[in-house]
Coordinates of C-alpha atoms and ligand atoms in Angstrom, one line a residue:
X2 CA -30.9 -179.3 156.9
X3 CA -32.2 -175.9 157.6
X4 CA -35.5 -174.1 156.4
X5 CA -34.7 -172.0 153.5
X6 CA -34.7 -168.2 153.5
X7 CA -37.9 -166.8 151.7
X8 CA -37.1 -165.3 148.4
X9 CA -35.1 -162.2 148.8
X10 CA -35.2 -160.8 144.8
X11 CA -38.2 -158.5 145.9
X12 CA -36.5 -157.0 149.6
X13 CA -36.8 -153.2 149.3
X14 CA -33.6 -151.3 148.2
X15 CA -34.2 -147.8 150.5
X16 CA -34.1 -147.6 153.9
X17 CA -34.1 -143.8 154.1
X18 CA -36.9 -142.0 152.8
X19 CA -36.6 -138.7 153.6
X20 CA -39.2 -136.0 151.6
X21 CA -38.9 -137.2 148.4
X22 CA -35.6 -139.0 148.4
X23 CA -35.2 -142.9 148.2
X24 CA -32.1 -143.5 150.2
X25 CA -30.1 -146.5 149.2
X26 CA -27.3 -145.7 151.7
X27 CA -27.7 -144.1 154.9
X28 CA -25.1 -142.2 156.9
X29 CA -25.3 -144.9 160.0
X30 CA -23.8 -147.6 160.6
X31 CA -24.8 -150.9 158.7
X32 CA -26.6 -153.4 160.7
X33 CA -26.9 -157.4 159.5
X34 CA -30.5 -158.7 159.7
X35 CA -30.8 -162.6 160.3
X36 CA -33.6 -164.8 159.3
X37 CA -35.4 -165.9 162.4
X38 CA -36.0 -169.1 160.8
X39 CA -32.5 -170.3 160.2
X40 CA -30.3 -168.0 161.6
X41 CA -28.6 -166.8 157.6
X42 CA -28.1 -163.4 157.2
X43 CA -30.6 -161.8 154.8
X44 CA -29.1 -158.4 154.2
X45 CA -26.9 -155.8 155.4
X46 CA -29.2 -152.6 156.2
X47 CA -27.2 -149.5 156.0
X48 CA -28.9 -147.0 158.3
X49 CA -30.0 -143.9 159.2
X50 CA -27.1 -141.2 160.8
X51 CA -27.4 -138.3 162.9
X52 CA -27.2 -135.7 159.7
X53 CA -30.3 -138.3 158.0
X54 CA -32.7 -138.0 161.2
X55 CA -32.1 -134.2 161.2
X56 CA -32.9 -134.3 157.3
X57 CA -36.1 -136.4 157.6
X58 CA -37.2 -134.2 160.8
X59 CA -36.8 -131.0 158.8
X60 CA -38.6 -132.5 155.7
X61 CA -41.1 -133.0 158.3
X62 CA -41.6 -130.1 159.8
X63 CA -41.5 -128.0 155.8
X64 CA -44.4 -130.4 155.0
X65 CA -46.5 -130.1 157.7
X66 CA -48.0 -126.9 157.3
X67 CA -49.3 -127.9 154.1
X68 CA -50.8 -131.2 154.5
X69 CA -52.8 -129.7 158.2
X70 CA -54.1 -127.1 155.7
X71 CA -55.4 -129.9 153.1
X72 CA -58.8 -130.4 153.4
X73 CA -60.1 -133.5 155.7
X74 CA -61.9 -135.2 152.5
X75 CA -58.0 -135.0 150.5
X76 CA -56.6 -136.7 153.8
X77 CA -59.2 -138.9 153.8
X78 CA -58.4 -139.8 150.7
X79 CA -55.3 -140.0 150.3
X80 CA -55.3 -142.7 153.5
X81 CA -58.3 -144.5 151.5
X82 CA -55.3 -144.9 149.0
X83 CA -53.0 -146.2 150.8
X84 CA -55.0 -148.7 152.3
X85 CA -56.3 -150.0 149.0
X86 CA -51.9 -150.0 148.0
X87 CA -51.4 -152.0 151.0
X88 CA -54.1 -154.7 149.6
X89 CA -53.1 -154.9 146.3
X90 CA -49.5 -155.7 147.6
X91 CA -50.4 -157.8 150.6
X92 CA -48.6 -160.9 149.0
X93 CA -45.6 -158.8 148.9
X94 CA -45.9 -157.4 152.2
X95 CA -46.4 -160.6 154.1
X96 CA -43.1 -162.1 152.9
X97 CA -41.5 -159.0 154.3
X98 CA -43.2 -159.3 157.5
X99 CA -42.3 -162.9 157.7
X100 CA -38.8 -162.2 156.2
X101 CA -38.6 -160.4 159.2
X102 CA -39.0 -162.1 162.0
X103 CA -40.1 -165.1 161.0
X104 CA -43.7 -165.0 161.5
X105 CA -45.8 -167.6 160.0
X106 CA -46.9 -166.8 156.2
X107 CA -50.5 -167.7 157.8
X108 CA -50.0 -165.1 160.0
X109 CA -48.3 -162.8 158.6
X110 CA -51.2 -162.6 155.6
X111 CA -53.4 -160.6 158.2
X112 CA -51.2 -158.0 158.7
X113 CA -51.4 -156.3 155.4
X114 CA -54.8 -156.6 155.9
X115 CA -55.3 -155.5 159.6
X116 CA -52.9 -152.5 158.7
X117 CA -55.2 -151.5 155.8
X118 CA -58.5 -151.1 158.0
X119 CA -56.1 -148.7 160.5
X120 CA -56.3 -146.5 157.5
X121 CA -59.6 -146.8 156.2
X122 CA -60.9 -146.1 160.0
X123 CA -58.8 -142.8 160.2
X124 CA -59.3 -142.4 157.2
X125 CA -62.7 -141.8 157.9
X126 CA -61.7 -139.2 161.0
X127 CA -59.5 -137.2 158.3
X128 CA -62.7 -135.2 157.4
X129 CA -65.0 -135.6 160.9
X130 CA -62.2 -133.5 163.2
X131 CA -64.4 -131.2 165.4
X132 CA -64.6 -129.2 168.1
X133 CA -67.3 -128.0 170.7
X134 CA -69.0 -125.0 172.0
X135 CA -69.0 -124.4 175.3
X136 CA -71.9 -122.4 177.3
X137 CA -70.1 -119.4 178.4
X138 CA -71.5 -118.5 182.3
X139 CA -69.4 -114.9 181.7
X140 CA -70.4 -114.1 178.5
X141 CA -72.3 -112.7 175.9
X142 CA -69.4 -114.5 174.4
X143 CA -68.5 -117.2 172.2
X144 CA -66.6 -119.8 173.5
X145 CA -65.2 -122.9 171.4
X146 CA -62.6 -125.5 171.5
X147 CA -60.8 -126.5 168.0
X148 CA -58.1 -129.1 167.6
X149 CA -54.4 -128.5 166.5
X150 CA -51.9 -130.9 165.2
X151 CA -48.9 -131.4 167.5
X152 CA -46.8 -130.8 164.3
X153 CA -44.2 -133.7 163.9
X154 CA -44.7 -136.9 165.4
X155 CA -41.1 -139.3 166.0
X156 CA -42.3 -143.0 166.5
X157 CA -40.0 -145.8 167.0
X158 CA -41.7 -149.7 166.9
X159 CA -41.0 -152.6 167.5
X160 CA -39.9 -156.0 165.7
X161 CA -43.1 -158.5 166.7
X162 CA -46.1 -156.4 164.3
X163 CA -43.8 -154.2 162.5
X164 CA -46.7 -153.4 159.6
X165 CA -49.8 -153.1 162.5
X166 CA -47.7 -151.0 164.8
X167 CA -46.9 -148.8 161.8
X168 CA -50.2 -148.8 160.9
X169 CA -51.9 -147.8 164.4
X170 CA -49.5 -145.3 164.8
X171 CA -50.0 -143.4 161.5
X172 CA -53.3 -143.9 160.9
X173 CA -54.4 -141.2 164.0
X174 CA -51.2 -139.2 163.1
X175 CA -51.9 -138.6 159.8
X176 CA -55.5 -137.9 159.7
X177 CA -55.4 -135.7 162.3
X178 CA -52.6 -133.4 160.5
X179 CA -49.2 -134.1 161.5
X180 CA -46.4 -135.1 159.8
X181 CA -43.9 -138.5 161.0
X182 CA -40.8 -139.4 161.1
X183 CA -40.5 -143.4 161.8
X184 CA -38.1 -145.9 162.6
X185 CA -38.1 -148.9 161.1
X186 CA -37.2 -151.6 163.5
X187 CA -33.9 -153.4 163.0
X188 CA -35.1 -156.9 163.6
X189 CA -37.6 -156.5 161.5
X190 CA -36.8 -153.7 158.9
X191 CA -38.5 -154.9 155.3
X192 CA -42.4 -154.1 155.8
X193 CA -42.3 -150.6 157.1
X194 CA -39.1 -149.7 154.8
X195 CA -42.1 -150.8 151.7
X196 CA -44.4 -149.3 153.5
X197 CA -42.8 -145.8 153.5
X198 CA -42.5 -146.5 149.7
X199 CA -46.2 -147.1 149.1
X200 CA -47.4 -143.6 150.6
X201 CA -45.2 -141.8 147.9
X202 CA -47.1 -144.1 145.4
X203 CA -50.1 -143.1 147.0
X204 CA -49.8 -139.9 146.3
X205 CA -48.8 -138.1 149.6
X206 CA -47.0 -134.8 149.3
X207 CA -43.2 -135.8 150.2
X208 CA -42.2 -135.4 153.2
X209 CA -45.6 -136.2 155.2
X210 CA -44.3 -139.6 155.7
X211 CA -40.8 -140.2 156.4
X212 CA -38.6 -143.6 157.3
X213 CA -35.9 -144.2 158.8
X214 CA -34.4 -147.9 159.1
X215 CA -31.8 -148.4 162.2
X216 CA -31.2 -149.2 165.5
X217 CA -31.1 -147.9 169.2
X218 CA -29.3 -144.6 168.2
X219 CA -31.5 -144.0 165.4
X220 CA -34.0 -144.3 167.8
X221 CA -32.5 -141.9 170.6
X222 CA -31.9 -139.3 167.8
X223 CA -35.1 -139.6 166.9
X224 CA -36.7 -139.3 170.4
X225 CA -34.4 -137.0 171.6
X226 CA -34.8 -134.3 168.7
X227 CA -35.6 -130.7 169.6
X228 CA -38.1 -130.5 166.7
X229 CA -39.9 -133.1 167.4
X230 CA -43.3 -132.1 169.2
X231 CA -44.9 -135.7 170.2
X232 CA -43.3 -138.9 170.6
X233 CA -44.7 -142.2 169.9
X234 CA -43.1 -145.1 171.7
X235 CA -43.8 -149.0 171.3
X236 CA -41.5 -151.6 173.0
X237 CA -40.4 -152.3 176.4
X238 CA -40.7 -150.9 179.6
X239 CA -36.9 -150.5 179.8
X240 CA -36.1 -149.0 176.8
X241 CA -39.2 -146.2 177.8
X242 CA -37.3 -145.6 180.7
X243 CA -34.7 -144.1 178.4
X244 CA -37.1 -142.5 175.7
X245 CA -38.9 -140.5 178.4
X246 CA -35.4 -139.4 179.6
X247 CA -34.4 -137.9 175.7
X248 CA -37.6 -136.3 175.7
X249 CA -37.6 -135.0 179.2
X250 CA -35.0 -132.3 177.8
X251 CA -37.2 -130.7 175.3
X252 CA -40.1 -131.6 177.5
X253 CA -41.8 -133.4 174.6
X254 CA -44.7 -135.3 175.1
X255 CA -45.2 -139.2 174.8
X256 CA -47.6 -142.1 174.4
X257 CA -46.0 -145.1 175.3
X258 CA -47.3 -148.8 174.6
X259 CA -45.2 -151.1 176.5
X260 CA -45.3 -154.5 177.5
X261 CA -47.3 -156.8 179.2
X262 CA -48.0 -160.0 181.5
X263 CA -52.0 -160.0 180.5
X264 CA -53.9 -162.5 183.2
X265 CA -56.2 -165.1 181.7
X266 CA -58.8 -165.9 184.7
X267 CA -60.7 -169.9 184.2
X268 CA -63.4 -169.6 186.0
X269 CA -64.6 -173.6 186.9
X270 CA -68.1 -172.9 184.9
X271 CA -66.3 -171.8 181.9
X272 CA -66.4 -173.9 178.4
X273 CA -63.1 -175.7 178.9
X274 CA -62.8 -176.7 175.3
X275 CA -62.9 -172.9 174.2
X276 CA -61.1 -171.4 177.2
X277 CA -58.4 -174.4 176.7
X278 CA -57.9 -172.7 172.8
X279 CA -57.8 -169.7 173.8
X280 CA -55.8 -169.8 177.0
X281 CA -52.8 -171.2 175.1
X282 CA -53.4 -168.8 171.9
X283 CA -51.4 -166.3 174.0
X284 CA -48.1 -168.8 173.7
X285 CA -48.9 -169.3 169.8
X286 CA -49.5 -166.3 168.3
X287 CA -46.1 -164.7 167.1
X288 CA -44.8 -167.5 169.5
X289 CA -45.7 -165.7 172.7
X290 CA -44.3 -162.7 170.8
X291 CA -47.3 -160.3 171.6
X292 CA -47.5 -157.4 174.5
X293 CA -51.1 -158.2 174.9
X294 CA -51.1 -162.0 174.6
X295 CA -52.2 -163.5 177.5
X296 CA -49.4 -165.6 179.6
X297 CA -50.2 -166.0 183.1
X298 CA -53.1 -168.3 183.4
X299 CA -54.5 -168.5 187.0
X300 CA -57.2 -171.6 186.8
X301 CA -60.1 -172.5 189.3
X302 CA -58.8 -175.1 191.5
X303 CA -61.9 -177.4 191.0
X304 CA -61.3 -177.8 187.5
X305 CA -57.3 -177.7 187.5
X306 CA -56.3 -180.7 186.6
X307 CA -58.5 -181.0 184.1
X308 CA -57.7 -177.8 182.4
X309 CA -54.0 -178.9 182.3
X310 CA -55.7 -182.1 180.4
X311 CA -57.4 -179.8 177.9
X312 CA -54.6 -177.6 177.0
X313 CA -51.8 -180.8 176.8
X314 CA -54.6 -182.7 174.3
X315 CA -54.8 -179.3 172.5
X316 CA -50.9 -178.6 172.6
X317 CA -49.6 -181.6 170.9
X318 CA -51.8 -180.9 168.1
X319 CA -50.2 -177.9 167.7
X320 CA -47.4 -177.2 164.5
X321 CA -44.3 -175.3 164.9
X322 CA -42.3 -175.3 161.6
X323 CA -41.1 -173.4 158.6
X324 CA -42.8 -169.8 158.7
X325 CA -43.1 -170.1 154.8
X326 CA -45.5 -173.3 154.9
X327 CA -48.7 -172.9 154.7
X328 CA -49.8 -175.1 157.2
X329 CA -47.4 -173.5 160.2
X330 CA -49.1 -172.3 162.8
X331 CA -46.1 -171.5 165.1
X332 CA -43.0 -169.8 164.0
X333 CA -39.6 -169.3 165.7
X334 CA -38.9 -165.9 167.9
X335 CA -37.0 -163.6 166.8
X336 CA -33.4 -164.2 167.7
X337 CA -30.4 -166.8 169.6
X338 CA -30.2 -164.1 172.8
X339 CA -34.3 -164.6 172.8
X340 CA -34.0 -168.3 172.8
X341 CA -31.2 -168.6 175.1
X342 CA -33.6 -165.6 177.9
X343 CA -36.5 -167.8 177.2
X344 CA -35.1 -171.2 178.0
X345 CA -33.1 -169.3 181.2
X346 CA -36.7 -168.5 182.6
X347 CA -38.2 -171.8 181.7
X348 CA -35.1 -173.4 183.8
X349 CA -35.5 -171.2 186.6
X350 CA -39.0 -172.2 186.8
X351 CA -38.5 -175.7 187.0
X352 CA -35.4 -175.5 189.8
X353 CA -38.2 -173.4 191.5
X354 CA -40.2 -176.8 191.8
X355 CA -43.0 -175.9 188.8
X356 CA -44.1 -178.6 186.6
X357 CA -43.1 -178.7 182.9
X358 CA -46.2 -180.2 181.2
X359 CA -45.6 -179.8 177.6
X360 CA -42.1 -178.2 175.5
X361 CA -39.0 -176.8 177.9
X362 CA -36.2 -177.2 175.4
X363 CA -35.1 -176.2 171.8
X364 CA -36.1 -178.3 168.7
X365 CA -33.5 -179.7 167.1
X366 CA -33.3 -181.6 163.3
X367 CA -34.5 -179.2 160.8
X368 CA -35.2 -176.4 163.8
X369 CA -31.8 -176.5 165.1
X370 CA -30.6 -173.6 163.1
X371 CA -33.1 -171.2 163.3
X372 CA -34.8 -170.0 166.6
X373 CA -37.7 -172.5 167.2
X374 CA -38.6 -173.2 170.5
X375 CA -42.1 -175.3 171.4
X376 CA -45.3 -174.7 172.9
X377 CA -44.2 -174.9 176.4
X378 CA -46.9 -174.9 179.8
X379 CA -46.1 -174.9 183.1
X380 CA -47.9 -175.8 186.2
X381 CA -48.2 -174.8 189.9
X382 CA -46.0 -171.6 189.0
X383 CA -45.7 -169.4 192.2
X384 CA -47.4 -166.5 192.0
X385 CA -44.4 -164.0 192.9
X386 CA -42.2 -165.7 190.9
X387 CA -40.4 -164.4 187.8
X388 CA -42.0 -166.5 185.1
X389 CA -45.4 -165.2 186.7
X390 CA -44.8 -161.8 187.3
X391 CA -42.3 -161.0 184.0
X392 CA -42.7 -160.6 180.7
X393 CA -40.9 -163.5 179.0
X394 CA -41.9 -162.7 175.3
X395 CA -41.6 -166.9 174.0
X396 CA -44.1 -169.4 174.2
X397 CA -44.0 -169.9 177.7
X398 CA -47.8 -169.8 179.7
X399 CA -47.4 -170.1 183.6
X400 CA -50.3 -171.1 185.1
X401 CA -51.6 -171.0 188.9
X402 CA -54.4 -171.8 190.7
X403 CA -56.8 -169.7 192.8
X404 CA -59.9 -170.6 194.8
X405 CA -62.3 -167.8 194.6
X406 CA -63.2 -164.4 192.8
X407 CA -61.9 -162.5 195.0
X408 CA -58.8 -164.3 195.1
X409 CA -58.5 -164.4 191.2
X410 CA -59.0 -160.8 190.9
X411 CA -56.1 -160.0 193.2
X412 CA -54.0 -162.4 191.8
X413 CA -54.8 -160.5 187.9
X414 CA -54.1 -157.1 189.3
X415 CA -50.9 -158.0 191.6
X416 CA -48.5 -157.3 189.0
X417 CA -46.6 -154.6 187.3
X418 CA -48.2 -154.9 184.4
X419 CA -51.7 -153.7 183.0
X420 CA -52.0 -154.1 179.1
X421 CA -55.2 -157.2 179.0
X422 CA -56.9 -159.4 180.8
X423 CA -59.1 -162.0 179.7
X424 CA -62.0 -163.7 181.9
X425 CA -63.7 -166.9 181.2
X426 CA -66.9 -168.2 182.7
X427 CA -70.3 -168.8 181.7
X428 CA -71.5 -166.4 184.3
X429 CA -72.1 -162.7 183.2
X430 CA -73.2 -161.2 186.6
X431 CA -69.1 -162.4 187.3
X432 CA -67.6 -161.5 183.8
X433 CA -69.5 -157.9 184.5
X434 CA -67.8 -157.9 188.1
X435 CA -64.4 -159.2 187.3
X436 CA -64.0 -157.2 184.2
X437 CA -64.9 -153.6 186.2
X438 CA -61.9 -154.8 188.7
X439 CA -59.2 -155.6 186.2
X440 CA -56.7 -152.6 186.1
X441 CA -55.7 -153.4 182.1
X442 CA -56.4 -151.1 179.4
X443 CA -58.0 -154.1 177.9
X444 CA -60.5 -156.7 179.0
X445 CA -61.5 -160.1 177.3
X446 CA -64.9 -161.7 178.1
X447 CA -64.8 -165.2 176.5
X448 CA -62.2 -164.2 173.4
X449 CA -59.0 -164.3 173.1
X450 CA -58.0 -160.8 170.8
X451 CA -61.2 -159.8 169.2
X452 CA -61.5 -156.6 170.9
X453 CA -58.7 -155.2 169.7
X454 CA -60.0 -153.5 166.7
X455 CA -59.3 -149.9 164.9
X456 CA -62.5 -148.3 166.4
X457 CA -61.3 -149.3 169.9
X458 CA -58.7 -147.7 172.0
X459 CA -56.0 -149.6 172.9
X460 CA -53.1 -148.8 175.6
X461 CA -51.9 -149.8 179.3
X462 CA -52.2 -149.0 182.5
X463 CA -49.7 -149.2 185.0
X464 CA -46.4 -150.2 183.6
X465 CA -47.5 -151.1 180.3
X466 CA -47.8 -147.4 179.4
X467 CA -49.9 -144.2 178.8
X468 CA -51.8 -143.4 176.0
X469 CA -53.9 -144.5 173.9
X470 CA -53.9 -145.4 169.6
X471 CA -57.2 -146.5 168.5
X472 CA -60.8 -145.2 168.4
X473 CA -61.4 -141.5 169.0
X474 CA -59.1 -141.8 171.8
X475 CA -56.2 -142.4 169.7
X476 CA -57.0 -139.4 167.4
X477 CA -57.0 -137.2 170.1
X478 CA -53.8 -138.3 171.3
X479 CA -52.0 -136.4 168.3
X480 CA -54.5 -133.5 168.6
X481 CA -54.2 -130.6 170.9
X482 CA -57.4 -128.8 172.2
X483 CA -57.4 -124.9 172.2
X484 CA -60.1 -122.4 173.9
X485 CA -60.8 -119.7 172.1
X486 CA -63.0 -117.0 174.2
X487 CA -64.7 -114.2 171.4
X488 CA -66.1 -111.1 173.5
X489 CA -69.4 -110.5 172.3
X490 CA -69.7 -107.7 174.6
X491 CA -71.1 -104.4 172.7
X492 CA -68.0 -102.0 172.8
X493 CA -68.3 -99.1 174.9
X494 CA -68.6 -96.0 173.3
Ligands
NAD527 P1 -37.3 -152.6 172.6 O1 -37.7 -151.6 173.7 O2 -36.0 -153.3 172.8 O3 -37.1 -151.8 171.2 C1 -38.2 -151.1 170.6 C2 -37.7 -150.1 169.7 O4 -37.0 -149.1 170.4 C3 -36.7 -150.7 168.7 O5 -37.0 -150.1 167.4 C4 -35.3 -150.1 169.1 O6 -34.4 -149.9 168.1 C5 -35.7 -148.8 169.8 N1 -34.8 -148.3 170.8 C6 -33.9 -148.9 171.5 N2 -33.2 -148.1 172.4 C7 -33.8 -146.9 172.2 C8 -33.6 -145.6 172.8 N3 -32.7 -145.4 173.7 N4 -34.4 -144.6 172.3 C9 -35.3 -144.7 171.4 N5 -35.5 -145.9 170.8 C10 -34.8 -147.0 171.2 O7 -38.5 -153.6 172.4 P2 -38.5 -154.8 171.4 O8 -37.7 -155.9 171.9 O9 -38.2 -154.3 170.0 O10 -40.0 -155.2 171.4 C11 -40.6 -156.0 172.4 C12 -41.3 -155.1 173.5 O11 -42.3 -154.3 172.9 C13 -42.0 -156.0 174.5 O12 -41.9 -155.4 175.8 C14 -43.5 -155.9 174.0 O13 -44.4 -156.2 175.0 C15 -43.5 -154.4 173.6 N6 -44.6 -154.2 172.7 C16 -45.7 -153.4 173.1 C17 -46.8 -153.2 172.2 C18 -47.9 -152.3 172.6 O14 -48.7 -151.9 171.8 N7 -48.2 -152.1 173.9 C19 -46.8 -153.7 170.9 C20 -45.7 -154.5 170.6 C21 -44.6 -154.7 171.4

């Protein structure tokens, strides 16, 4: 027996929308999506072509003047409306998401939710753009700085948030006056393809918001298109490598979120019981499935053993099942070549002499034909190893021990990576030190995700990328500053 599929009656019919046209058919090539939760195909998705990203670029770029010249308070608006769509149809919307990739219904409840107070926070930006005077030493003269829209954003997201990522992205991007074209990602197409619908629901003038469901080339095109004037990029380090390469040509500019290997730092006076929940939250949520969750746990070695204890006792109580009941906590990830990369790593590990304390191979019975792997911890995981040092997106923690703060903090920041960190300890004088040293774009006293909120930015450092979406920071990420210099000089007769 296998988990049934969710109901599919409602699964939205258009995966173009380009201006004001509801595409049923696009001119790409047709891609099968599978249910992460037992493996059946849900739906053939005919996407997007070359001729449909040049059509939703253009619509773009005709609608663009207009909406920058729209008052702040009709933008705000208009996102306030949106928002409140995406809450009246969060039922609807979470069974997309979890039709998708198989996230927990729990889960995937939030993410209409989360994506709705993206908007209402830029929303709120829409009518507080602003720019600054600046004390000329040259003058008389009056000197200012206002801020342009780029003109047409192209954003491609990933599968693992499809709704949030959506929702970070075009939140800033809206508000601050340009216009998008967006992929829809083709693991996880539904949410963003009924997302695209809502905003011509909502009101916006056609062509504002444009979708585009498909896959790599879609992306490429999109990325890679001389008419697009900022990219926004969210998925893996490798597949940036060749986004900044497409956009290298027309020298477009990019923000890229990219992966991560966050370090989670147990400090031997923390609160074991709360550290032990939250250390192995980073394999749960989305099933390890999260850039920013954190995976590579390096533990005080006075209170080592015990916090393997902790998180074993916490682990077996711990629910992986079928993403449409209630009580799930753990789904499966999103596809067989993600199982079988997962389980490689988790063998390498253990030939490399690591201890396998709880999970380590594929649940069979009712699991066996969808993608479920367990909660799965390992110990005494070497440092510059690959399970410590690479992103294994699967929930897999590796965990290490160090012996002092100094050790710990080298040990956090020795790695490619820089998307979060997360410290616990009871002490603050160490949380304050620790957390000034981490080189992430995102630090964690005591919590485990909290901080990542719409008023806050958000982004990488190092390999995990540039840019930031979020706060005021993201806003100004899609806004470009000008200097404007009046003469006040009299004239000369
Ligand atoms: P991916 O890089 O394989 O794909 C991401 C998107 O890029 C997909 O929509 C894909 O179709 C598209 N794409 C593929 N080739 C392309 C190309 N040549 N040009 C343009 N677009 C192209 O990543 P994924 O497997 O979908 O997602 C997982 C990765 O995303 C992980 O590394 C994860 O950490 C990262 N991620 C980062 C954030 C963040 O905010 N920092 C958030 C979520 C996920």
């Amino acid at each position: 027996m296998a988990f049934a599929l969710p109901d599919t009656s409602a699964l939205p019919r258009y995966p173009l929308i380009i201006g004001d046209s509801l595409v049923e058919r696009g001119s790409g090539e047709a891609f099968a999506h599978i249910y992460p939760g037992n493996g059946q195909c849900v739906a053939e998705v005919a996407g997007a072509g070359a001729a449909d990203v040049d059509a939703a670029v253009s619509a773009a770029r005709a609608a663009q003047p207009a909406w920058a010249a729209l008052p702040g308070d009709a933008r705000r608006d208009l996102l306030l409306q949106l928002a409140a769509s995406l809450k009246q149809h969060a039922g609807e919307l979470a069974l997309l998401e979890t039709l998708g990739n198989g996230s927990p219904v729990m889960m995937a409840g939030y993410a209409p939710i989360v994506a709705a107070q993206r908007f209402e926070y830029y929303a709120g930006w829409a009518d507080k753009i602003r720019g600054q005077t600046l004390q000329a030493w040259n003058g008389p003269a009056h000197n200012y700085v206002d801020y342009a829209p780029y003109g047409v954003v192209g954003a491609v997201i990933p599968w693992n948030g499809p709704l949030f990522a959506a929702a970070m992205v075009m939140g800033p991007v809206l508000a601050a006056g340009n216009c998008i074209v967006i992929k829809a990602p083709e693991l996880a197409p539904y949410s963003v393809m009924r997302l695209g619908e809502l905003f011509l629901e909502a009101g916006f003038p056609p062509g504002v918001v444009n979708v585009l469901a498909g896959g790599p080339e879609v992306g490429a095109a999109i990325v890679g298109h001389a008419d697009v004037d900022k990219v926004q990029f969210v998925g893996s380090g490798a597949t940036a490598r060749k986004v900044l390469a497409s956009a290298a040509a027309n020298l477009t500019p990019c923000c890229l979120e990219l992966g991560g290997k966050s370090a989670v730092i147990v400090f031997d006076d923390a609160d074991l019981a709360r550290a032990g929940q939250m250390g192995l939250s980073g394999a749960i949520s989305v099933s390890g499935q999260g850039c920013v969750n954190g995976t590579r746990l390096l533990v005080q070695r006075g209170i080592y053993e015990q916090y393997l204890g902790v998180m074993q006792q916490i682990a077996a109580r711990i629910t992986v099942g079928d993403p449409l009941d209630a009580g799930t906590v753990m789904g499966p990830v999103i596809s067989e070549a993600a199982v079988q990369r997962i389980l490689g790593s988790v063998e390498q590990a253990r030939d490399a002499g690591a201890r396998v304390l709880t999970g380590g191979t594929r649940l069979d019975g009712d699991y066996a034909e969808g993608f479920f792997l367990p909660l799965t911890v390992i110990a005494d995981v070497a440092h510059d190893s690959d399970l410590a040092q690479h992103e294994v997106f699967g929930p897999v923690l590796s965990v290490t021990p160090f012996d002092t703060e100094e050790e710990a903090i080298h040990l956090a920041n020795d790695c490619d990576y820089g998307l979060g960190a997360y410290i616990h300890t009871s002490d603050l004088r160490r949380a304050h030190h620790v957390a000034g040293h981490m080189q992430a774009g995102m630090v964690h006293v005591n919590a485990s995700g909290e901080g990542m909120q719409p008023f806050a930015p958000f982004g990488g450092m190092k390999q995990s990328g540039f840019g930031r979406l979020g706060g005021e920071q993201g806003l100004l990420e899609f806004l470009q500053a000008r200097n404007v210099w009046m003469n006040l000089k009299p004239a000369q007769a």
